[in-house]
Amino acid sequence: GEDVEQSLFLSVREGDSSVINCTYTDSSSTYLYWYKQEPGAGLQLLTYIFSNMDMKQDQRLTVLLNKKDKHLSLRIADTQTGDSAIYFCAETPNSGYSTLTFGKGTMLLVSP
Amino acid sequence: NAGVTQTPKFQVLKTGQSMTLQCAQDMNHEYMSWYRQDPGMGLRLIHYSVGAGITDQGEVPNGYNVSRSTTEDFPLRLLSAAPSQTSVYFCASRSGIVGTGELFFGEGSRLTVL
């Protein structure tokens, strides 16, 4: 079946780098996504990577994709207290394009 | 620039009551879906639709009904609410045109069943 796995919690100090890891099962996923959910809000797309890429950088965010190991990571450089949120990894499931399969989410807590 | 709009934002029900969570999108998206979010469980797909008149079950469909009479609207009905349906519900939509496939979410509806 389709499953996306993430660690549930990460705590870092302000200014450090944060790395959130994810493993996925569907090797046919065209895109892989990172969504961010702030307290009391819906999910918003943070970044995505096309499956034929190994790395994507967007300001403080770096996404690494290892297709062989089906491993996706999100690195946040110079983490700020405003980065405290839940981060979800997601893939397009093999069953169809109409929706996404999400991991359980990683809660990132940034302390001053 | 509304995007995906969900109502109500908060609701308290008694066991056995019925209600409908409303969802509307103004982006002309073909695909719409409902998720529930529970602590430690992440997002689980309830029902989804690939276009007007077409719906299908997701991972946790029991106790919920949906319909899609228009492209814009995708209501979720709870027929006889149970405490296990206490959750945060998210509606989402996605374009059917092949692209980045971004899923757009509403702000959520927080439901408590007593």
Short mmCIF file of N, CA, C and O in Angstrom, two decimals, chain B:
data_model
loop_
_atom_site.label_atom_id
_atom_site.label_comp_id
_atom_site.label_asym_id
_atom_site.label_seq_id
_atom_site.Cartn_x
_atom_site.Cartn_y
_atom_site.Cartn_z
N ASN B 1 -10.06 36.91 -4.12
CA ASN B 1 -9.10 35.81 -4.17
C ASN B 1 -9.38 34.82 -3.04
O ASN B 1 -8.56 34.60 -2.18
N ALA B 2 -10.61 34.21 -3.03
CA ALA B 2 -11.05 33.42 -1.89
C ALA B 2 -10.34 32.08 -1.82
O ALA B 2 -9.99 31.63 -0.74
N GLY B 3 -10.14 31.37 -2.95
CA GLY B 3 -9.54 30.05 -2.90
C GLY B 3 -10.54 29.00 -2.48
O GLY B 3 -11.59 28.84 -3.08
N VAL B 4 -10.25 28.29 -1.38
CA VAL B 4 -11.13 27.26 -0.83
C VAL B 4 -11.74 27.79 0.46
O VAL B 4 -11.01 28.17 1.37
N THR B 5 -13.06 27.82 0.50
CA THR B 5 -13.78 28.36 1.65
C THR B 5 -14.58 27.26 2.33
O THR B 5 -15.37 26.57 1.68
N GLN B 6 -14.38 27.12 3.63
CA GLN B 6 -15.10 26.13 4.42
C GLN B 6 -15.97 26.82 5.46
O GLN B 6 -15.54 27.79 6.09
N THR B 7 -17.17 26.29 5.64
CA THR B 7 -18.04 26.74 6.73
C THR B 7 -18.77 25.55 7.33
O THR B 7 -19.07 24.58 6.61
N PRO B 8 -19.07 25.57 8.64
CA PRO B 8 -18.61 26.57 9.61
C PRO B 8 -17.17 26.32 10.02
O PRO B 8 -16.61 25.26 9.74
N LYS B 9 -16.56 27.24 10.72
CA LYS B 9 -15.21 27.06 11.24
C LYS B 9 -15.22 26.23 12.52
O LYS B 9 -14.25 25.52 12.81
N PHE B 10 -16.28 26.36 13.29
CA PHE B 10 -16.41 25.61 14.54
C PHE B 10 -17.84 25.09 14.65
O PHE B 10 -18.78 25.76 14.25
N GLN B 11 -17.99 23.87 15.19
CA GLN B 11 -19.32 23.31 15.39
C GLN B 11 -19.26 22.31 16.53
O GLN B 11 -18.33 21.52 16.62
N VAL B 12 -20.29 22.36 17.40
CA VAL B 12 -20.46 21.36 18.44
C VAL B 12 -21.77 20.64 18.18
O VAL B 12 -22.80 21.28 17.99
N LEU B 13 -21.71 19.32 18.16
CA LEU B 13 -22.89 18.50 17.92
C LEU B 13 -23.09 17.54 19.07
O LEU B 13 -22.14 17.18 19.77
N LYS B 14 -24.32 17.07 19.21
CA LYS B 14 -24.60 15.96 20.12
C LYS B 14 -24.60 14.67 19.32
O LYS B 14 -24.92 14.66 18.11
N THR B 15 -24.27 13.59 19.98
CA THR B 15 -24.29 12.27 19.33
C THR B 15 -25.65 12.04 18.67
O THR B 15 -26.69 12.26 19.29
N GLY B 16 -25.59 11.60 17.41
CA GLY B 16 -26.82 11.29 16.68
C GLY B 16 -27.31 12.42 15.79
O GLY B 16 -28.14 12.19 14.90
N GLN B 17 -26.84 13.64 16.03
CA GLN B 17 -27.26 14.75 15.18
C GLN B 17 -26.58 14.65 13.81
O GLN B 17 -25.54 14.01 13.66
N SER B 18 -27.21 15.29 12.85
CA SER B 18 -26.61 15.34 11.51
C SER B 18 -26.24 16.78 11.18
O SER B 18 -26.78 17.72 11.76
N MET B 19 -25.29 16.92 10.28
CA MET B 19 -24.91 18.25 9.82
C MET B 19 -24.14 18.14 8.51
O MET B 19 -23.70 17.05 8.13
N THR B 20 -23.99 19.28 7.87
CA THR B 20 -23.24 19.35 6.62
C THR B 20 -22.13 20.38 6.75
O THR B 20 -22.39 21.52 7.17
N LEU B 21 -20.92 19.98 6.41
CA LEU B 21 -19.80 20.91 6.29
C LEU B 21 -19.74 21.36 4.84
O LEU B 21 -19.73 20.54 3.92
N GLN B 22 -19.73 22.68 4.66
CA GLN B 22 -19.74 23.23 3.32
C GLN B 22 -18.32 23.52 2.84
O GLN B 22 -17.45 23.90 3.62
N CYS B 23 -18.10 23.32 1.55
CA CYS B 23 -16.81 23.65 0.93
C CYS B 23 -17.07 24.21 -0.46
O CYS B 23 -17.84 23.61 -1.23
N ALA B 24 -16.45 25.33 -0.75
CA ALA B 24 -16.58 25.93 -2.07
C ALA B 24 -15.21 26.43 -2.53
O ALA B 24 -14.43 26.94 -1.72
N GLN B 25 -14.94 26.25 -3.82
CA GLN B 25 -13.70 26.79 -4.40
C GLN B 25 -14.03 27.58 -5.65
O GLN B 25 -14.95 27.25 -6.39
N ASP B 26 -13.25 28.64 -5.86
CA ASP B 26 -13.51 29.54 -6.99
C ASP B 26 -12.39 29.51 -8.00
O ASP B 26 -12.17 30.48 -8.73
N MET B 27 -11.66 28.40 -8.05
CA MET B 27 -10.51 28.29 -8.95
C MET B 27 -10.80 27.38 -10.15
O MET B 27 -9.89 27.04 -10.90
N ASN B 28 -12.05 26.94 -10.26
CA ASN B 28 -12.45 26.05 -11.36
C ASN B 28 -11.66 24.74 -11.36
O ASN B 28 -11.36 24.19 -12.43
N HIS B 29 -11.35 24.25 -10.16
CA HIS B 29 -10.60 23.01 -10.04
C HIS B 29 -11.51 21.80 -10.21
O HIS B 29 -12.61 21.75 -9.66
N GLU B 30 -11.01 20.83 -10.95
CA GLU B 30 -11.79 19.60 -11.16
C GLU B 30 -11.80 18.73 -9.91
O GLU B 30 -12.79 18.10 -9.59
N TYR B 31 -10.66 18.66 -9.23
CA TYR B 31 -10.52 17.71 -8.14
C TYR B 31 -10.78 18.39 -6.80
O TYR B 31 -10.23 19.45 -6.50
N MET B 32 -11.62 17.74 -5.99
CA MET B 32 -11.86 18.20 -4.63
C MET B 32 -11.84 17.02 -3.69
O MET B 32 -12.14 15.88 -4.09
N SER B 33 -11.48 17.28 -2.44
CA SER B 33 -11.35 16.18 -1.48
C SER B 33 -11.59 16.69 -0.06
O SER B 33 -11.49 17.89 0.20
N TRP B 34 -11.93 15.75 0.80
CA TRP B 34 -12.10 16.01 2.23
C TRP B 34 -11.13 15.13 3.01
O TRP B 34 -11.02 13.92 2.76
N TYR B 35 -10.43 15.77 3.96
CA TYR B 35 -9.54 15.07 4.87
C TYR B 35 -9.99 15.36 6.30
O TYR B 35 -10.58 16.40 6.58
N ARG B 36 -9.65 14.44 7.19
CA ARG B 36 -9.76 14.74 8.61
C ARG B 36 -8.37 14.64 9.22
O ARG B 36 -7.53 13.84 8.77
N GLN B 37 -8.14 15.51 10.20
CA GLN B 37 -6.84 15.55 10.87
C GLN B 37 -7.03 15.28 12.35
O GLN B 37 -7.77 15.99 13.03
N ASP B 38 -6.36 14.26 12.82
CA ASP B 38 -6.43 13.88 14.23
C ASP B 38 -5.01 13.79 14.79
O ASP B 38 -4.08 13.42 14.06
N PRO B 39 -4.82 14.10 16.08
CA PRO B 39 -3.48 14.08 16.66
C PRO B 39 -2.79 12.73 16.46
O PRO B 39 -3.36 11.67 16.74
N GLY B 40 -1.56 12.76 15.96
CA GLY B 40 -0.79 11.54 15.76
C GLY B 40 -1.21 10.71 14.56
O GLY B 40 -0.59 9.69 14.27
N MET B 41 -2.25 11.16 13.85
CA MET B 41 -2.75 10.38 12.70
C MET B 41 -2.51 11.08 11.38
O MET B 41 -2.74 10.51 10.31
N GLY B 42 -2.09 12.31 11.42
CA GLY B 42 -1.88 13.05 10.18
C GLY B 42 -3.19 13.35 9.48
O GLY B 42 -4.24 13.51 10.12
N LEU B 43 -3.15 13.43 8.17
CA LEU B 43 -4.33 13.71 7.36
C LEU B 43 -4.81 12.41 6.73
O LEU B 43 -4.04 11.71 6.08
N ARG B 44 -6.07 12.12 6.90
CA ARG B 44 -6.64 10.91 6.29
C ARG B 44 -7.76 11.32 5.35
O ARG B 44 -8.63 12.10 5.69
N LEU B 45 -7.75 10.72 4.17
CA LEU B 45 -8.70 11.06 3.12
C LEU B 45 -10.05 10.41 3.39
O LEU B 45 -10.13 9.19 3.60
N ILE B 46 -11.10 11.21 3.36
CA ILE B 46 -12.45 10.70 3.62
C ILE B 46 -13.15 10.35 2.30
O ILE B 46 -13.56 9.23 2.06
N HIS B 47 -13.34 11.36 1.47
CA HIS B 47 -13.95 11.20 0.15
C HIS B 47 -13.28 12.17 -0.81
O HIS B 47 -12.72 13.18 -0.38
N TYR B 48 -13.36 11.86 -2.09
CA TYR B 48 -12.84 12.79 -3.07
C TYR B 48 -13.70 12.76 -4.33
O TYR B 48 -14.54 11.87 -4.51
N SER B 49 -13.47 13.77 -5.19
CA SER B 49 -14.24 13.89 -6.42
C SER B 49 -13.33 14.36 -7.54
O SER B 49 -12.50 15.25 -7.34
N VAL B 50 -13.50 13.75 -8.71
CA VAL B 50 -12.67 14.14 -9.85
C VAL B 50 -13.44 15.03 -10.83
O VAL B 50 -12.90 15.41 -11.87
N GLY B 51 -14.67 15.35 -10.47
CA GLY B 51 -15.46 16.25 -11.31
C GLY B 51 -16.92 16.21 -10.88
O GLY B 51 -17.32 15.35 -10.09
N ALA B 52 -17.70 17.14 -11.41
CA ALA B 52 -19.12 17.20 -11.06
C ALA B 52 -19.79 15.87 -11.37
O ALA B 52 -19.60 15.31 -12.45
N GLY B 53 -20.53 15.36 -10.40
CA GLY B 53 -21.26 14.11 -10.55
C GLY B 53 -20.46 12.86 -10.25
O GLY B 53 -20.99 11.74 -10.30
N ILE B 54 -19.17 13.02 -9.91
CA ILE B 54 -18.30 11.85 -9.69
C ILE B 54 -17.66 11.96 -8.31
O ILE B 54 -16.94 12.93 -8.03
N THR B 55 -17.93 10.97 -7.45
CA THR B 55 -17.29 10.94 -6.13
C THR B 55 -16.77 9.53 -5.86
O THR B 55 -17.24 8.57 -6.47
N ASP B 56 -15.85 9.43 -4.94
CA ASP B 56 -15.31 8.12 -4.57
C ASP B 56 -14.84 8.16 -3.12
O ASP B 56 -14.63 9.24 -2.55
N GLN B 57 -14.71 6.97 -2.54
CA GLN B 57 -14.32 6.86 -1.14
C GLN B 57 -12.82 6.92 -0.99
O GLN B 57 -12.06 6.42 -1.82
N GLY B 58 -12.41 7.51 0.13
CA GLY B 58 -11.01 7.52 0.49
C GLY B 58 -10.71 6.45 1.53
O GLY B 58 -11.33 5.38 1.54
N GLU B 59 -9.83 6.80 2.44
CA GLU B 59 -9.34 5.84 3.44
C GLU B 59 -10.34 5.61 4.58
O GLU B 59 -10.46 4.50 5.10
N VAL B 60 -11.09 6.67 4.96
CA VAL B 60 -11.98 6.58 6.13
C VAL B 60 -13.37 7.13 5.80
O VAL B 60 -13.80 8.14 6.36
N PRO B 61 -14.13 6.49 4.90
CA PRO B 61 -15.40 7.06 4.44
C PRO B 61 -16.61 6.80 5.33
O PRO B 61 -17.64 7.48 5.17
N ASN B 62 -16.51 5.85 6.26
CA ASN B 62 -17.70 5.42 7.01
C ASN B 62 -18.25 6.55 7.87
O ASN B 62 -17.52 7.19 8.62
N GLY B 63 -19.58 6.76 7.76
CA GLY B 63 -20.24 7.79 8.54
C GLY B 63 -20.35 9.12 7.82
O GLY B 63 -20.91 10.06 8.38
N TYR B 64 -19.82 9.19 6.61
CA TYR B 64 -19.81 10.43 5.84
C TYR B 64 -20.39 10.20 4.44
O TYR B 64 -20.15 9.16 3.84
N ASN B 65 -21.12 11.21 3.95
CA ASN B 65 -21.58 11.20 2.56
C ASN B 65 -21.13 12.47 1.88
O ASN B 65 -20.99 13.53 2.54
N VAL B 66 -20.92 12.39 0.57
CA VAL B 66 -20.59 13.58 -0.21
C VAL B 66 -21.41 13.57 -1.50
O VAL B 66 -21.93 12.54 -1.91
N SER B 67 -21.47 14.73 -2.11
CA SER B 67 -22.06 14.87 -3.45
C SER B 67 -21.32 15.99 -4.16
O SER B 67 -20.70 16.85 -3.51
N ARG B 68 -21.38 15.98 -5.48
CA ARG B 68 -20.70 17.04 -6.25
C ARG B 68 -21.61 17.42 -7.41
O ARG B 68 -21.49 16.92 -8.53
N SER B 69 -22.56 18.28 -7.11
CA SER B 69 -23.52 18.68 -8.15
C SER B 69 -22.97 19.80 -9.03
O SER B 69 -23.42 19.97 -10.17
N THR B 70 -22.01 20.56 -8.52
CA THR B 70 -21.37 21.61 -9.30
C THR B 70 -19.86 21.49 -9.17
O THR B 70 -19.36 20.84 -8.25
N THR B 71 -19.13 22.13 -10.06
CA THR B 71 -17.67 22.14 -9.96
C THR B 71 -17.21 22.83 -8.69
O THR B 71 -16.22 22.46 -8.08
N GLU B 72 -17.96 23.87 -8.27
CA GLU B 72 -17.51 24.71 -7.17
C GLU B 72 -17.70 24.11 -5.78
O GLU B 72 -16.93 24.40 -4.87
N ASP B 73 -18.73 23.30 -5.59
CA ASP B 73 -19.13 22.91 -4.24
C ASP B 73 -18.95 21.43 -3.98
O ASP B 73 -19.25 20.59 -4.85
N PHE B 74 -18.54 21.12 -2.75
CA PHE B 74 -18.31 19.72 -2.38
C PHE B 74 -18.65 19.56 -0.89
O PHE B 74 -17.77 19.52 -0.04
N PRO B 75 -19.93 19.47 -0.55
CA PRO B 75 -20.32 19.37 0.87
C PRO B 75 -20.07 17.97 1.44
O PRO B 75 -20.18 16.96 0.74
N LEU B 76 -19.77 17.94 2.72
CA LEU B 76 -19.55 16.70 3.46
C LEU B 76 -20.65 16.56 4.50
O LEU B 76 -20.81 17.44 5.35
N ARG B 77 -21.38 15.47 4.44
CA ARG B 77 -22.50 15.26 5.36
C ARG B 77 -22.19 14.20 6.40
O ARG B 77 -21.72 13.11 6.05
N LEU B 78 -22.45 14.54 7.65
CA LEU B 78 -22.38 13.57 8.73
C LEU B 78 -23.82 13.15 9.03
O LEU B 78 -24.65 13.98 9.40
N LEU B 79 -24.12 11.88 8.84
CA LEU B 79 -25.51 11.43 8.90
C LEU B 79 -26.00 11.29 10.33
O LEU B 79 -27.12 11.64 10.66
N SER B 80 -25.16 10.74 11.19
CA SER B 80 -25.50 10.53 12.61
C SER B 80 -24.19 10.64 13.39
O SER B 80 -23.45 9.66 13.50
N ALA B 81 -23.92 11.84 13.88
CA ALA B 81 -22.60 12.13 14.44
C ALA B 81 -22.26 11.23 15.63
O ALA B 81 -23.13 10.92 16.47
N ALA B 82 -21.00 10.84 15.70
CA ALA B 82 -20.47 10.02 16.80
C ALA B 82 -19.25 10.73 17.39
O ALA B 82 -18.56 11.46 16.67
N PRO B 83 -18.95 10.49 18.67
CA PRO B 83 -17.77 11.11 19.27
C PRO B 83 -16.48 10.84 18.50
O PRO B 83 -15.57 11.68 18.50
N SER B 84 -16.39 9.69 17.82
CA SER B 84 -15.20 9.37 17.04
C SER B 84 -15.02 10.29 15.83
O SER B 84 -13.95 10.30 15.20
N GLN B 85 -16.04 11.07 15.52
CA GLN B 85 -15.94 12.02 14.41
C GLN B 85 -15.49 13.40 14.87
O GLN B 85 -15.41 14.33 14.06
N THR B 86 -15.20 13.53 16.16
CA THR B 86 -14.57 14.76 16.64
C THR B 86 -13.21 14.89 15.98
O THR B 86 -12.36 14.00 16.10
N SER B 87 -13.00 15.98 15.26
CA SER B 87 -11.80 16.11 14.45
C SER B 87 -11.75 17.50 13.83
O SER B 87 -12.67 18.31 14.00
N VAL B 88 -10.67 17.77 13.12
CA VAL B 88 -10.59 18.95 12.28
C VAL B 88 -10.69 18.48 10.83
O VAL B 88 -9.95 17.57 10.42
N TYR B 89 -11.61 19.07 10.10
CA TYR B 89 -11.88 18.64 8.73
C TYR B 89 -11.35 19.69 7.75
O TYR B 89 -11.59 20.89 7.91
N PHE B 90 -10.64 19.20 6.74
CA PHE B 90 -10.11 20.08 5.72
C PHE B 90 -10.64 19.68 4.36
O PHE B 90 -10.62 18.51 3.99
N CYS B 91 -11.08 20.70 3.63
CA CYS B 91 -11.45 20.53 2.24
C CYS B 91 -10.27 21.01 1.39
O CYS B 91 -9.56 21.97 1.78
N ALA B 92 -10.04 20.37 0.26
CA ALA B 92 -8.93 20.75 -0.60
C ALA B 92 -9.34 20.62 -2.05
O ALA B 92 -10.23 19.83 -2.39
N SER B 93 -8.68 21.38 -2.91
CA SER B 93 -8.95 21.27 -4.34
C SER B 93 -7.66 21.31 -5.13
O SER B 93 -6.63 21.80 -4.64
N ARG B 94 -7.75 20.80 -6.34
CA ARG B 94 -6.55 20.67 -7.17
C ARG B 94 -6.97 20.74 -8.63
O ARG B 94 -8.01 20.22 -9.02
N SER B 95 -6.16 21.40 -9.45
CA SER B 95 -6.46 21.48 -10.86
C SER B 95 -6.26 20.13 -11.53
O SER B 95 -5.35 19.38 -11.19
N GLY B 96 -7.10 19.83 -12.51
CA GLY B 96 -6.95 18.59 -13.26
C GLY B 96 -5.93 18.70 -14.37
O GLY B 96 -5.57 17.72 -15.00
N ILE B 97 -5.45 19.92 -14.62
CA ILE B 97 -4.44 20.13 -15.65
C ILE B 97 -3.10 19.69 -15.10
O ILE B 97 -2.72 20.07 -13.99
N VAL B 98 -2.39 18.89 -15.85
CA VAL B 98 -1.11 18.39 -15.37
C VAL B 98 -0.16 19.56 -15.14
O VAL B 98 0.02 20.41 -15.97
N GLY B 99 0.43 19.62 -13.99
CA GLY B 99 1.32 20.71 -13.61
C GLY B 99 1.99 20.33 -12.32
O GLY B 99 2.31 19.16 -12.11
N THR B 100 2.17 21.26 -11.44
CA THR B 100 2.81 20.93 -10.17
C THR B 100 1.89 20.15 -9.26
O THR B 100 2.34 19.55 -8.29
N GLY B 101 0.59 20.16 -9.54
CA GLY B 101 -0.34 19.38 -8.74
C GLY B 101 -0.57 19.90 -7.35
O GLY B 101 -0.99 19.15 -6.46
N GLU B 102 -0.34 21.18 -7.13
CA GLU B 102 -0.52 21.73 -5.79
C GLU B 102 -1.94 21.53 -5.31
O GLU B 102 -2.90 21.78 -6.04
N LEU B 103 -2.07 21.10 -4.08
CA LEU B 103 -3.37 20.94 -3.42
C LEU B 103 -3.60 22.18 -2.57
O LEU B 103 -2.75 22.55 -1.76
N PHE B 104 -4.75 22.85 -2.78
CA PHE B 104 -5.09 24.05 -2.05
C PHE B 104 -6.08 23.69 -0.95
O PHE B 104 -7.09 23.03 -1.22
N PHE B 105 -5.79 24.15 0.26
CA PHE B 105 -6.61 23.79 1.41
C PHE B 105 -7.45 24.95 1.91
O PHE B 105 -7.04 26.12 1.83
N GLY B 106 -8.62 24.59 2.49
CA GLY B 106 -9.38 25.56 3.27
C GLY B 106 -8.76 25.69 4.64
O GLY B 106 -7.78 25.00 4.99
N GLU B 107 -9.35 26.58 5.47
CA GLU B 107 -8.81 26.86 6.79
C GLU B 107 -9.20 25.82 7.83
O GLU B 107 -8.70 25.83 8.94
N GLY B 108 -10.11 24.95 7.49
CA GLY B 108 -10.49 23.88 8.40
C GLY B 108 -11.80 24.15 9.12
O GLY B 108 -12.19 25.30 9.34
N SER B 109 -12.47 23.05 9.48
CA SER B 109 -13.70 23.11 10.29
C SER B 109 -13.49 22.22 11.49
O SER B 109 -13.24 21.02 11.34
N ARG B 110 -13.58 22.82 12.68
CA ARG B 110 -13.31 22.09 13.91
C ARG B 110 -14.62 21.60 14.50
O ARG B 110 -15.45 22.40 14.91
N LEU B 111 -14.79 20.28 14.52
CA LEU B 111 -16.04 19.66 14.94
C LEU B 111 -15.83 18.90 16.23
O LEU B 111 -14.89 18.10 16.35
N THR B 112 -16.71 19.14 17.20
CA THR B 112 -16.73 18.39 18.45
C THR B 112 -18.07 17.70 18.57
O THR B 112 -19.12 18.35 18.43
N VAL B 113 -18.03 16.38 18.81
CA VAL B 113 -19.26 15.62 19.00
C VAL B 113 -19.31 15.14 20.45
O VAL B 113 -18.42 14.41 20.90
N LEU B 114 -20.34 15.57 21.16
CA LEU B 114 -20.44 15.24 22.59
C LEU B 114 -21.26 13.97 22.81
O LEU B 114 -22.13 13.64 21.98
#
